Amino acid sequence: MSTAQSTLTRFRLNGAPVSIEAAPKDLLLDVLRDVFRLRGPKYGCGRAQCGACSVLVDGKIARACVLRAARVDGAEVTTLEGLAEGDRLHPVQQAFVEKQGAQCGYCLNGMVMTACALLAQEPAPDRARIREALRDNICRCGTHQEIIESVEQAARLMAAAREVSHG
Ligand code: FES
Ligand code: FES
């Protein structure tokens, strides 16, 4: 991906420092998939309209299909692969398993990453708020009900974990 106008771009990816030579046209999604071989973020629409490519940049949801890679210089980028701790799933992932929040799974990356961003900001969103937060993530399989229930379950799991850690 390096060209004469490439710029050295350094960022943290799932907790580890990385650097790339990013050409001005390079998109973060291509860098994540083609350079770092991460398969969590998916290519769906390529126009910031479906959510399949979602990642967290400094904790906020970002559409990697339209974000220039050079823009994440100095940032903390988290992908689906960065959520689990070893064999232990992130509570949002665990909740999606428990509530069967996927059919084909293509939208799953965006749903999970968006839920993570939401619950980090708002630990106990009501159903209307969850719907609103996921509004721009498209599920072609019509799994919305199970997805909403998954996010509610994730909030419960995270609340329980907080209680345990606070004694
Ligand atoms: S692929 Fe990025 S929002 Fe659809
Ligand atoms: S589960 Fe297939 S697109 Fe959502």
mmCIF file of C-alpha atoms and ligand atoms in Angstrom:
data_model
loop_
_atom_site.group_PDB
_atom_site.id
_atom_site.type_symbol
_atom_site.label_atom_id
_atom_site.label_comp_id
_atom_site.label_asym_id
_atom_site.label_seq_id
_atom_site.Cartn_x
_atom_site.Cartn_y
_atom_site.Cartn_z
ATOM 1 C CA MET A 1 0.000 0.000 0.000
ATOM 2 C CA SER A 2 2.990 2.294 0.130
ATOM 3 C CA THR A 3 3.425 5.032 -2.518
ATOM 4 C CA ALA A 4 5.553 8.123 -2.919
ATOM 5 C CA GLN A 5 2.980 10.071 -0.861
ATOM 6 C CA SER A 6 2.650 7.469 1.842
ATOM 7 C CA THR A 7 2.843 8.603 5.407
ATOM 8 C CA LEU A 8 4.020 6.596 8.339
ATOM 9 C CA THR A 9 0.933 5.983 10.422
ATOM 10 C CA ARG A 10 1.322 4.649 13.927
ATOM 11 C CA PHE A 11 -1.563 3.498 16.051
ATOM 12 C CA ARG A 12 -2.554 0.876 18.579
ATOM 13 C CA LEU A 13 -4.491 -2.056 17.195
ATOM 14 C CA ASN A 14 -6.269 -4.240 19.716
ATOM 15 C CA GLY A 15 -3.817 -3.089 22.343
ATOM 16 C CA ALA A 16 -0.599 -3.560 20.385
ATOM 17 C CA PRO A 17 1.437 -0.768 18.782
ATOM 18 C CA VAL A 18 1.531 -1.060 14.975
ATOM 19 C CA SER A 19 2.713 1.089 12.097
ATOM 20 C CA ILE A 20 1.977 1.149 8.388
ATOM 21 C CA GLU A 21 2.872 3.217 5.371
ATOM 22 C CA ALA A 22 -0.538 4.615 4.445
ATOM 23 C CA ALA A 23 -1.192 6.131 1.042
ATOM 24 C CA PRO A 24 -3.734 8.980 1.034
ATOM 25 C CA LYS A 25 -6.387 6.782 -0.565
ATOM 26 C CA ASP A 26 -5.914 3.785 1.735
ATOM 27 C CA LEU A 27 -9.007 2.946 3.730
ATOM 28 C CA LEU A 28 -8.825 1.587 7.245
ATOM 29 C CA LEU A 29 -11.004 -1.416 6.355
ATOM 30 C CA ASP A 30 -8.580 -2.520 3.628
ATOM 31 C CA VAL A 31 -5.617 -2.082 5.953
ATOM 32 C CA LEU A 32 -7.285 -4.115 8.709
ATOM 33 C CA ARG A 33 -8.329 -6.931 6.386
ATOM 34 C CA ASP A 34 -5.479 -7.026 3.879
ATOM 35 C CA VAL A 35 -2.475 -5.977 5.952
ATOM 36 C CA PHE A 36 -3.431 -7.211 9.402
ATOM 37 C CA ARG A 37 -5.598 -10.107 8.182
ATOM 38 C CA LEU A 38 -8.419 -9.310 10.566
ATOM 39 C CA ARG A 39 -11.743 -10.771 9.489
ATOM 40 C CA GLY A 40 -14.055 -9.207 12.081
ATOM 41 C CA PRO A 41 -14.739 -5.997 10.153
ATOM 42 C CA LYS A 42 -16.670 -6.853 6.978
ATOM 43 C CA TYR A 43 -17.145 -5.110 3.675
ATOM 44 C CA GLY A 44 -20.864 -4.544 3.152
ATOM 45 C CA CYS A 45 -21.885 -1.365 1.346
ATOM 46 C CA GLY A 46 -18.614 0.572 1.249
ATOM 47 C CA ARG A 47 -20.625 3.773 1.819
ATOM 48 C CA ALA A 48 -20.973 4.066 5.574
ATOM 49 C CA GLN A 49 -24.562 2.895 5.388
ATOM 50 C CA CYS A 50 -24.741 -0.679 6.702
ATOM 51 C CA GLY A 51 -22.376 -0.918 9.684
ATOM 52 C CA ALA A 52 -20.702 -4.204 8.686
ATOM 53 C CA CYS A 53 -17.211 -2.636 8.792
ATOM 54 C CA SER A 54 -17.572 -0.991 12.212
ATOM 55 C CA VAL A 55 -14.591 -0.657 14.536
ATOM 56 C CA LEU A 56 -13.896 1.442 17.606
ATOM 57 C CA VAL A 57 -11.532 4.379 17.250
ATOM 58 C CA ASP A 58 -10.695 5.790 20.669
ATOM 59 C CA GLY A 59 -13.798 4.061 21.965
ATOM 60 C CA LYS A 60 -16.173 5.583 19.431
ATOM 61 C CA ILE A 61 -17.816 3.688 16.633
ATOM 62 C CA ALA A 62 -16.283 4.341 13.214
ATOM 63 C CA ARG A 63 -17.046 3.091 9.728
ATOM 64 C CA ALA A 64 -13.756 1.667 8.513
ATOM 65 C CA CYS A 65 -14.969 1.463 4.892
ATOM 66 C CA VAL A 66 -14.838 5.239 4.520
ATOM 67 C CA LEU A 67 -12.188 6.173 7.070
ATOM 68 C CA ARG A 68 -8.761 6.943 5.620
ATOM 69 C CA ALA A 69 -6.148 4.819 7.338
ATOM 70 C CA ALA A 70 -3.858 7.815 7.863
ATOM 71 C CA ARG A 71 -6.569 9.394 10.017
ATOM 72 C CA VAL A 72 -6.058 6.875 12.821
ATOM 73 C CA ASP A 73 -2.500 8.000 13.444
ATOM 74 C CA GLY A 74 -2.046 8.072 17.207
ATOM 75 C CA ALA A 75 -5.413 6.460 17.894
ATOM 76 C CA GLU A 76 -6.502 3.302 19.650
ATOM 77 C CA VAL A 77 -8.298 1.042 17.159
ATOM 78 C CA THR A 78 -10.293 -1.916 18.437
ATOM 79 C CA THR A 79 -11.806 -4.566 16.205
ATOM 80 C CA LEU A 80 -13.995 -7.541 17.003
ATOM 81 C CA GLU A 81 -10.810 -9.556 17.494
ATOM 82 C CA GLY A 82 -9.767 -7.263 20.335
ATOM 83 C CA LEU A 83 -12.822 -7.824 22.520
ATOM 84 C CA ALA A 84 -12.278 -11.271 24.009
ATOM 85 C CA GLU A 85 -9.676 -11.836 26.700
ATOM 86 C CA GLY A 86 -7.996 -15.089 25.817
ATOM 87 C CA ASP A 87 -10.703 -17.751 25.785
ATOM 88 C CA ARG A 88 -13.137 -15.507 27.630
ATOM 89 C CA LEU A 89 -15.640 -13.802 25.379
ATOM 90 C CA HIS A 90 -16.493 -10.166 25.947
ATOM 91 C CA PRO A 91 -19.897 -9.985 27.690
ATOM 92 C CA VAL A 92 -21.445 -8.546 24.526
ATOM 93 C CA GLN A 93 -20.196 -11.509 22.514
ATOM 94 C CA GLN A 94 -21.354 -13.891 25.240
ATOM 95 C CA ALA A 95 -24.809 -12.320 25.217
ATOM 96 C CA PHE A 96 -25.124 -12.648 21.435
ATOM 97 C CA VAL A 97 -24.295 -16.349 21.768
ATOM 98 C CA GLU A 98 -26.800 -16.841 24.579
ATOM 99 C CA LYS A 99 -29.621 -15.000 22.825
ATOM 100 C CA GLN A 100 -28.760 -16.259 19.346
ATOM 101 C CA GLY A 101 -28.397 -12.748 18.006
ATOM 102 C CA ALA A 102 -27.336 -13.813 14.523
ATOM 103 C CA GLN A 103 -28.468 -15.863 11.570
ATOM 104 C CA CYS A 104 -25.990 -15.488 8.694
ATOM 105 C CA GLY A 105 -23.831 -13.341 10.975
ATOM 106 C CA TYR A 106 -22.835 -10.799 8.363
ATOM 107 C CA CYS A 107 -24.113 -7.861 10.391
ATOM 108 C CA LEU A 108 -22.803 -9.300 13.629
ATOM 109 C CA ASN A 109 -19.533 -7.371 13.694
ATOM 110 C CA GLY A 110 -21.324 -4.035 13.422
ATOM 111 C CA MET A 111 -24.007 -4.978 15.926
ATOM 112 C CA VAL A 112 -21.490 -6.169 18.508
ATOM 113 C CA MET A 113 -19.116 -3.238 18.085
ATOM 114 C CA THR A 114 -21.978 -0.729 18.232
ATOM 115 C CA ALA A 115 -23.360 -2.433 21.334
ATOM 116 C CA CYS A 116 -19.923 -2.226 22.964
ATOM 117 C CA ALA A 117 -19.695 1.487 22.247
ATOM 118 C CA LEU A 118 -23.224 2.044 23.560
ATOM 119 C CA LEU A 119 -22.797 0.062 26.776
ATOM 120 C CA ALA A 120 -19.463 1.716 27.544
ATOM 121 C CA GLN A 121 -21.276 5.055 27.542
ATOM 122 C CA GLU A 122 -24.678 3.973 28.814
ATOM 123 C CA PRO A 123 -24.573 0.839 30.960
ATOM 124 C CA ALA A 124 -28.349 0.438 31.243
ATOM 125 C CA PRO A 125 -30.050 1.615 28.044
ATOM 126 C CA ASP A 126 -33.738 0.866 27.616
ATOM 127 C CA ARG A 127 -35.056 -0.935 24.567
ATOM 128 C CA ALA A 128 -35.858 2.259 22.694
ATOM 129 C CA ARG A 129 -32.324 3.531 23.223
ATOM 130 C CA ILE A 130 -30.831 0.240 22.026
ATOM 131 C CA ARG A 131 -32.967 0.394 18.888
ATOM 132 C CA GLU A 132 -31.864 3.942 18.283
ATOM 133 C CA ALA A 133 -28.172 3.106 18.743
ATOM 134 C CA LEU A 134 -28.408 0.184 16.309
ATOM 135 C CA ARG A 135 -30.598 2.074 13.851
ATOM 136 C CA ASP A 136 -27.885 2.467 11.223
ATOM 137 C CA ASN A 137 -26.788 -1.158 11.311
ATOM 138 C CA ILE A 138 -28.552 -3.204 8.674
ATOM 139 C CA CYS A 139 -29.509 -6.828 9.275
ATOM 140 C CA ARG A 140 -30.745 -8.478 6.117
ATOM 141 C CA CYS A 141 -31.861 -11.608 7.946
ATOM 142 C CA GLY A 142 -34.446 -9.860 10.115
ATOM 143 C CA THR A 143 -32.754 -10.869 13.374
ATOM 144 C CA HIS A 144 -33.505 -7.537 15.025
ATOM 145 C CA GLN A 145 -35.525 -8.912 17.906
ATOM 146 C CA GLU A 146 -32.793 -11.339 18.985
ATOM 147 C CA ILE A 147 -30.168 -8.647 18.518
ATOM 148 C CA ILE A 148 -32.021 -6.253 20.816
ATOM 149 C CA GLU A 149 -32.430 -9.031 23.373
ATOM 150 C CA SER A 150 -28.711 -9.766 23.080
ATOM 151 C CA VAL A 151 -27.810 -6.188 23.928
ATOM 152 C CA GLU A 152 -30.191 -6.236 26.899
ATOM 153 C CA GLN A 153 -28.571 -9.460 28.071
ATOM 154 C CA ALA A 154 -25.111 -7.931 27.601
ATOM 155 C CA ALA A 155 -26.115 -5.023 29.846
ATOM 156 C CA ARG A 156 -27.229 -7.518 32.502
ATOM 157 C CA LEU A 157 -24.000 -9.539 32.247
ATOM 158 C CA MET A 158 -21.880 -6.403 32.510
ATOM 159 C CA ALA A 159 -23.874 -5.132 35.490
ATOM 160 C CA ALA A 160 -23.418 -8.485 37.239
ATOM 161 C CA ALA A 161 -19.675 -8.399 36.552
ATOM 162 C CA ARG A 162 -19.451 -4.885 37.999
ATOM 163 C CA GLU A 163 -21.246 -6.047 41.150
ATOM 164 C CA VAL A 164 -18.820 -8.917 41.600
ATOM 165 C CA SER A 165 -15.778 -6.703 41.082
ATOM 166 C CA HIS A 166 -17.081 -4.139 43.586
ATOM 167 C CA GLY A 167 -17.650 -6.899 46.158
HETATM 168 S S1 FES B 1 -19.276 -1.511 4.687
HETATM 169 FE FE1 FES B 1 -18.924 0.196 5.940
HETATM 170 S S2 FES B 1 -20.888 0.857 6.536
HETATM 171 FE FE2 FES B 1 -21.267 -0.704 5.055
HETATM 172 S S1 FES B 2 -27.824 -12.061 10.801
HETATM 173 FE FE1 FES B 2 -27.647 -12.000 8.600
HETATM 174 S S2 FES B 2 -27.431 -9.871 8.171
HETATM 175 FE FE2 FES B 2 -27.879 -9.937 10.278
#
